[in-house]
Short mmCIF file of C-alpha atoms in Angstrom, two decimals:
data_model
loop_
_atom_site.label_atom_id
_atom_site.label_comp_id
_atom_site.label_asym_id
_atom_site.label_seq_id
_atom_site.Cartn_x
_atom_site.Cartn_y
_atom_site.Cartn_z
CA MET H 934 3.86 64.48 -6.45
CA HIS H 935 2.67 61.89 -8.18
CA TYR H 936 0.44 58.83 -7.81
CA VAL H 937 1.09 54.58 -8.70
CA TYR H 938 -2.04 53.17 -9.22
CA VAL H 939 -2.17 49.62 -9.94
CA HIS H 940 -5.18 47.67 -11.21
CA LYS H 941 -7.41 45.34 -9.67
CA ASP H 942 -6.66 41.82 -11.68
CA LYS H 943 -2.98 42.21 -10.77
CA VAL H 944 -2.77 42.38 -7.74
CA TRP H 945 -5.26 39.03 -7.01
CA THR H 946 -2.71 37.81 -10.51
CA VAL H 947 0.20 38.39 -7.78
CA SER H 948 -1.12 37.08 -4.36
CA LEU H 949 -2.56 33.56 -5.95
CA ILE H 950 1.17 32.95 -7.86
CA PHE H 951 2.39 33.72 -3.75
CA LEU H 952 0.16 31.42 -2.54
CA LEU H 953 0.65 28.25 -5.42
CA VAL H 954 3.97 28.95 -4.33
CA PHE H 955 3.78 28.28 -0.87
CA LEU H 956 1.58 25.86 -0.68
CA HIS H 957 4.50 24.11 -3.94
CA ALA H 958 6.87 24.40 -1.05
CA CYS H 959 4.17 23.36 2.39
CA ALA H 960 4.12 20.10 -0.39
CA SER H 961 7.97 19.66 -0.35
CA THR H 962 8.41 20.13 3.36
CA LYS H 963 5.68 17.01 3.68
CA ALA H 964 3.91 20.59 6.35
CA LEU H 965 -0.03 19.31 4.08
CA PRO H 966 -1.42 15.95 5.77
CA GLY H 967 0.02 12.76 4.67
CA PHE H 968 2.42 10.06 5.99
CA SER H 969 3.38 10.62 9.30
CA ALA H 970 4.76 8.37 11.95
CA GLY H 971 3.78 7.95 15.94
CA GLU H 972 6.43 7.62 18.86
CA GLN H 973 8.17 3.78 19.59
CA LYS H 974 5.29 2.77 21.60
CA ASN H 975 7.93 -0.54 23.63
CA SER H 976 10.15 2.05 24.70
CA LEU H 977 11.85 -1.45 27.22
CA PRO H 978 12.47 -3.08 23.14
CA PHE H 979 15.12 -5.83 24.49
CA MET H 980 13.61 -8.64 26.44
CA GLU H 981 17.31 -10.07 25.45
CA LYS H 982 20.57 -8.05 24.75
CA LYS H 983 22.62 -10.59 25.56
CA LEU H 984 21.26 -13.31 22.91
CA LEU H 985 20.76 -10.76 20.66
CA GLU H 986 24.54 -9.63 19.99
CA GLU H 987 24.91 -13.73 19.11
CA VAL H 988 22.48 -13.04 16.18
CA HIS H 989 24.22 -13.00 12.98
CA SER H 990 21.47 -13.94 10.77
CA VAL H 991 17.69 -13.34 9.86
CA ALA H 992 14.79 -14.87 7.80
CA ILE H 993 12.13 -12.71 7.07
CA PRO H 994 8.82 -14.56 6.55
CA PRO H 995 5.67 -12.83 4.91
CA PHE H 996 4.12 -10.02 6.94
CA TYR H 997 1.00 -10.19 8.21
CA GLY H 998 -1.00 -7.97 6.68
CA ASP H 999 1.27 -6.34 3.75
CA ASP H 1000 0.09 -4.93 0.78
CA ALA H 1001 2.02 -2.56 0.27
CA GLY H 1002 5.82 -4.34 0.56
CA TRP H 1003 7.09 -4.10 3.95
CA ARG H 1004 8.65 -7.42 4.23
CA HIS H 1005 10.96 -6.57 0.75
CA ILE H 1006 11.71 -2.90 2.63
CA THR H 1007 12.57 -4.46 5.86
CA GLY H 1008 14.79 -7.08 4.25
CA GLU H 1009 17.09 -4.23 3.05
CA VAL H 1010 17.27 -2.24 5.87
CA ILE H 1011 18.66 -5.64 7.89
CA ALA H 1012 20.98 -6.37 5.37
CA SER H 1013 22.07 -3.42 5.28
CA SER H 1014 24.90 -4.10 8.80
CA PRO H 1015 27.81 -5.44 7.81
CA ARG H 1016 27.08 -7.67 10.89
CA LEU H 1017 24.31 -9.40 9.85
CA SER H 1018 22.96 -11.46 6.30
CA VAL H 1019 18.61 -12.04 5.57
CA ILE H 1020 18.19 -15.89 5.31
CA PRO H 1021 17.27 -15.63 0.89
CA PRO H 1022 12.92 -15.04 1.19
CA GLU H 1023 12.32 -18.00 -1.67
CA LYS H 1024 14.31 -19.90 0.57
CA THR H 1025 12.13 -18.94 3.61
CA ASP H 1026 8.94 -18.88 1.84
CA GLY H 1027 9.62 -22.56 0.54
CA LYS H 1028 10.16 -23.43 4.47
CA ALA H 1029 6.82 -21.17 5.42
CA GLY H 1030 3.42 -22.61 4.23
CA ASP H 1031 0.01 -21.10 5.04
CA ALA H 1032 2.34 -19.92 8.86
CA PHE H 1033 -0.44 -17.23 9.06
CA SER H 1034 -3.54 -20.56 9.44
CA VAL H 1035 -1.04 -21.16 12.33
CA MET H 1036 -2.99 -21.20 15.54
CA PRO H 1037 -1.64 -17.71 17.64
CA GLU H 1038 -0.03 -19.74 20.88
CA GLU H 1039 0.62 -21.56 18.40
CA ARG H 1040 2.92 -18.99 15.73
CA LEU H 1041 6.04 -18.54 18.35
CA ASP H 1042 7.10 -22.67 18.54
CA PHE H 1043 6.40 -22.65 14.73
CA LEU H 1044 8.31 -19.07 13.64
CA GLY H 1045 11.22 -20.60 15.70
CA ASN H 1046 11.10 -23.80 14.08
CA LEU H 1047 10.89 -22.43 10.80
CA GLY H 1048 14.62 -20.50 11.79
CA LYS H 1049 15.77 -23.96 12.51
CA SER H 1050 14.86 -24.70 8.88
CA VAL H 1051 15.87 -22.56 6.68
CA GLU H 1052 20.07 -22.83 9.36
CA ALA H 1053 18.60 -18.45 10.26
CA ASP H 1054 19.89 -17.32 14.40
CA ALA H 1055 16.69 -15.50 14.80
CA VAL H 1056 12.95 -14.51 12.83
CA LEU H 1057 11.93 -11.53 12.16
CA ASN H 1058 7.94 -11.63 12.50
CA GLY H 1059 6.43 -8.16 11.40
CA VAL H 1060 1.72 -8.01 11.19
CA ILE H 1061 0.31 -5.29 9.81
CA LEU H 1062 -2.67 -4.64 11.55
CA ASN H 1063 -5.59 -2.29 9.94
CA LYS H 1064 -6.68 0.26 11.66
CA GLU H 1065 -9.74 2.48 11.65
CA LYS H 1066 -7.96 6.38 10.87
CA SER H 1067 -4.20 4.21 10.81
CA HIS H 1068 -2.03 1.41 10.85
CA GLU H 1069 -0.25 -0.19 13.51
CA LEU H 1070 3.77 -1.64 12.02
CA ILE H 1071 4.39 -5.05 14.52
CA LEU H 1072 7.97 -5.88 14.34
CA GLN H 1073 9.78 -8.90 16.70
CA LEU H 1074 12.33 -10.88 16.57
CA ILE H 1075 12.19 -13.66 17.77
CA SER H 1076 15.43 -16.82 18.56
CA SER H 1077 15.30 -19.68 16.40
CA GLU H 1078 17.59 -21.80 18.98
CA ASP H 1079 13.73 -21.37 21.70
CA SER H 1080 11.46 -19.04 19.57
CA ARG H 1081 11.90 -16.81 22.88
CA ILE H 1082 11.28 -13.17 21.29
CA LEU H 1083 14.76 -11.19 22.10
CA TRP H 1084 13.47 -7.34 20.62
CA TRP H 1085 10.23 -5.76 19.45
CA GLN H 1086 8.15 -2.95 18.74
CA ALA H 1087 6.14 -1.29 17.45
CA VAL H 1088 4.68 2.75 16.04
CA ASP H 1089 1.38 3.37 14.63
CA ILE H 1090 1.97 5.43 10.77
CA HIS H 1091 -0.53 7.27 9.71
CA PHE H 1092 -1.31 8.11 5.58
CA PRO H 1093 -3.94 8.91 3.10
CA ALA H 1094 -4.66 6.02 0.52
CA GLY H 1095 -1.95 6.19 -2.58
CA SER H 1096 -0.09 8.53 -0.57
CA LEU H 1097 2.25 6.00 0.68
CA SER H 1098 5.89 5.80 -0.48
CA PRO H 1099 9.06 3.72 -0.74
CA SER H 1100 11.50 6.12 0.90
CA ASP H 1101 8.31 6.54 3.75
CA GLN H 1102 8.56 3.43 4.36
CA LYS H 1103 12.11 2.78 4.87
CA ALA H 1104 12.39 6.35 6.92
CA VAL H 1105 10.02 4.41 9.41
CA LEU H 1106 11.40 1.16 9.63
CA SER H 1107 15.10 2.73 9.66
CA GLN H 1108 13.82 4.77 12.93
CA MET H 1109 12.41 1.14 14.03
CA LEU H 1110 15.13 -1.33 13.48
CA ASP H 1111 18.56 1.36 14.12
CA PRO H 1112 18.95 0.24 17.63
CA LEU H 1113 18.52 -3.16 17.09
CA ILE H 1114 21.23 -3.06 14.03
CA ALA H 1115 23.74 -1.62 17.06
CA HIS H 1116 23.58 -4.77 18.88
CA VAL H 1117 23.00 -7.28 16.38
CA GLY H 1118 25.85 -9.80 15.56
CA LYS H 1119 29.28 -7.74 18.23
CA ARG H 1120 30.16 -10.94 19.17
CA GLU H 1121 30.69 -14.91 17.87
CA LYS H 1122 28.08 -17.95 18.78
CA PRO H 1123 29.05 -19.95 21.68
CA VAL H 1124 28.95 -23.30 21.47
CA ARG H 1125 26.96 -24.55 24.27
CA PRO H 1126 27.73 -28.41 25.68
CA VAL H 1127 25.28 -30.91 23.98
CA ALA H 1128 23.93 -32.98 26.57
CA PRO H 1129 25.93 -36.45 26.25
CA GLU H 1130 22.88 -38.83 24.71
CA ALA H 1131 21.97 -42.24 27.18
CA VAL H 1132 24.10 -44.94 27.08
CA LYS H 1133 21.86 -47.68 26.62
CA GLU H 1134 22.45 -50.90 28.87
CA GLU H 1135 23.30 -53.89 27.16
CA PRO H 1136 20.69 -56.65 28.25
CA SER H 1137 22.70 -58.71 30.73
CA ASN H 1138 22.09 -62.49 29.63
CA SER H 1139 22.21 -63.92 32.81
CA GLY H 1140 19.43 -65.41 33.85
CA SER H 1141 19.65 -66.72 29.55
CA LEU H 1142 22.82 -69.26 31.15
CA GLN H 1143 22.45 -72.78 31.44
CA GLN H 1144 23.81 -74.52 34.77
CA LYS H 1145 26.21 -75.77 32.33
CA ASP H 1146 28.12 -72.59 31.78
CA LEU H 1147 28.01 -71.67 36.07
CA VAL H 1148 30.13 -74.37 36.03
CA PRO H 1149 33.94 -75.15 35.69
CA LYS H 1150 35.62 -77.87 35.28
CA GLY H 1151 39.47 -79.00 36.35
CA ASP H 1152 40.73 -78.29 32.34
CA GLY H 1153 39.28 -74.22 32.45
CA GLN H 1154 36.12 -76.22 30.69
CA GLN H 1155 32.43 -75.87 31.15
CA GLN H 1156 30.83 -79.22 32.01
CA PRO H 1157 26.69 -79.75 33.11
CA LEU H 1158 26.04 -79.68 36.70
CA THR H 1159 24.05 -82.87 37.40
CA LYS H 1160 22.79 -83.79 40.51
CA PRO H 1161 24.80 -86.79 42.50
CA LYS H 1162 22.69 -89.36 42.66
CA THR H 1163 22.19 -90.74 46.43
CA ASP H 1164 18.72 -92.60 46.40
CA LYS H 1165 20.96 -95.75 45.66
CA LYS H 1166 18.60 -98.95 46.65
CA PRO H 1167 21.03 -101.00 49.43
CA LYS H 1168 21.88 -104.65 47.76
CA LYS H 1169 20.35 -107.23 49.84
CA THR H 1170 22.48 -109.94 51.44
CA PRO H 1171 21.94 -113.55 50.20
CA GLN H 1172 19.83 -116.47 51.84
CA PRO H 1173 21.55 -120.01 52.94
CA LYS H 1174 19.61 -122.60 50.74
CA PRO H 1175 17.58 -124.72 52.95
CA THR H 1176 18.76 -128.51 54.10
CA GLU H 1177 16.32 -131.54 53.86
CA GLU H 1178 16.22 -131.24 57.90
CA ASP H 1179 14.27 -128.29 56.92
CA ILE H 1180 12.31 -129.16 54.52
CA ASN H 1181 11.36 -132.51 55.49
CA PRO H 1182 11.45 -132.38 59.61
CA MET H 1183 9.81 -136.04 60.23
#
């Protein structure tokens, strides 16, 4: 019987190689702690589905708290839909100004007016909130017509500093936006009736007409209205001249 003796150092070498290979495989499949995204928070994201189907163009202003290019990648994901067009960022930025200085209660109206100014059907508002151990990504689609929210979704994301990649961001955004993209642009926007402007009545000038405009002559021409003269003094009856007898009765 022959016995095979393996040196102890060789055993450790083989074990170390196996461990390195295993760790590399784990890193490739993201089994190690790294980027992750939680469940989407809003189970009923569609607020106005019928109006959503009429959206064909979207403006994307700068996202609040965005220091990792979320806005740019969001535009790429939306532009992949053949039924949606994205307003060029430089056109939106020229109209947005300092959008973050607007009071929260005024932000919806501000974004709605922004959409109108760049001729977009809707505006996609993005917010990234930095929490203690995670980040929250919030997206809202706002109608340019009346500033109402048509759709919104939020998700918590976790990633160590420096580990966020564009592919990770695109994967999260695609998952969030796919249901939205599936509904937008399905039908043409109907031409809604415009309320007719109030007709301004011409001021009546009947009160300023002179009396001469009110009394026609027989020949169709106008003549002034005059008051008939009724206050003439009666003529005096002539008295007979006195005779000599009337003057000297003697």
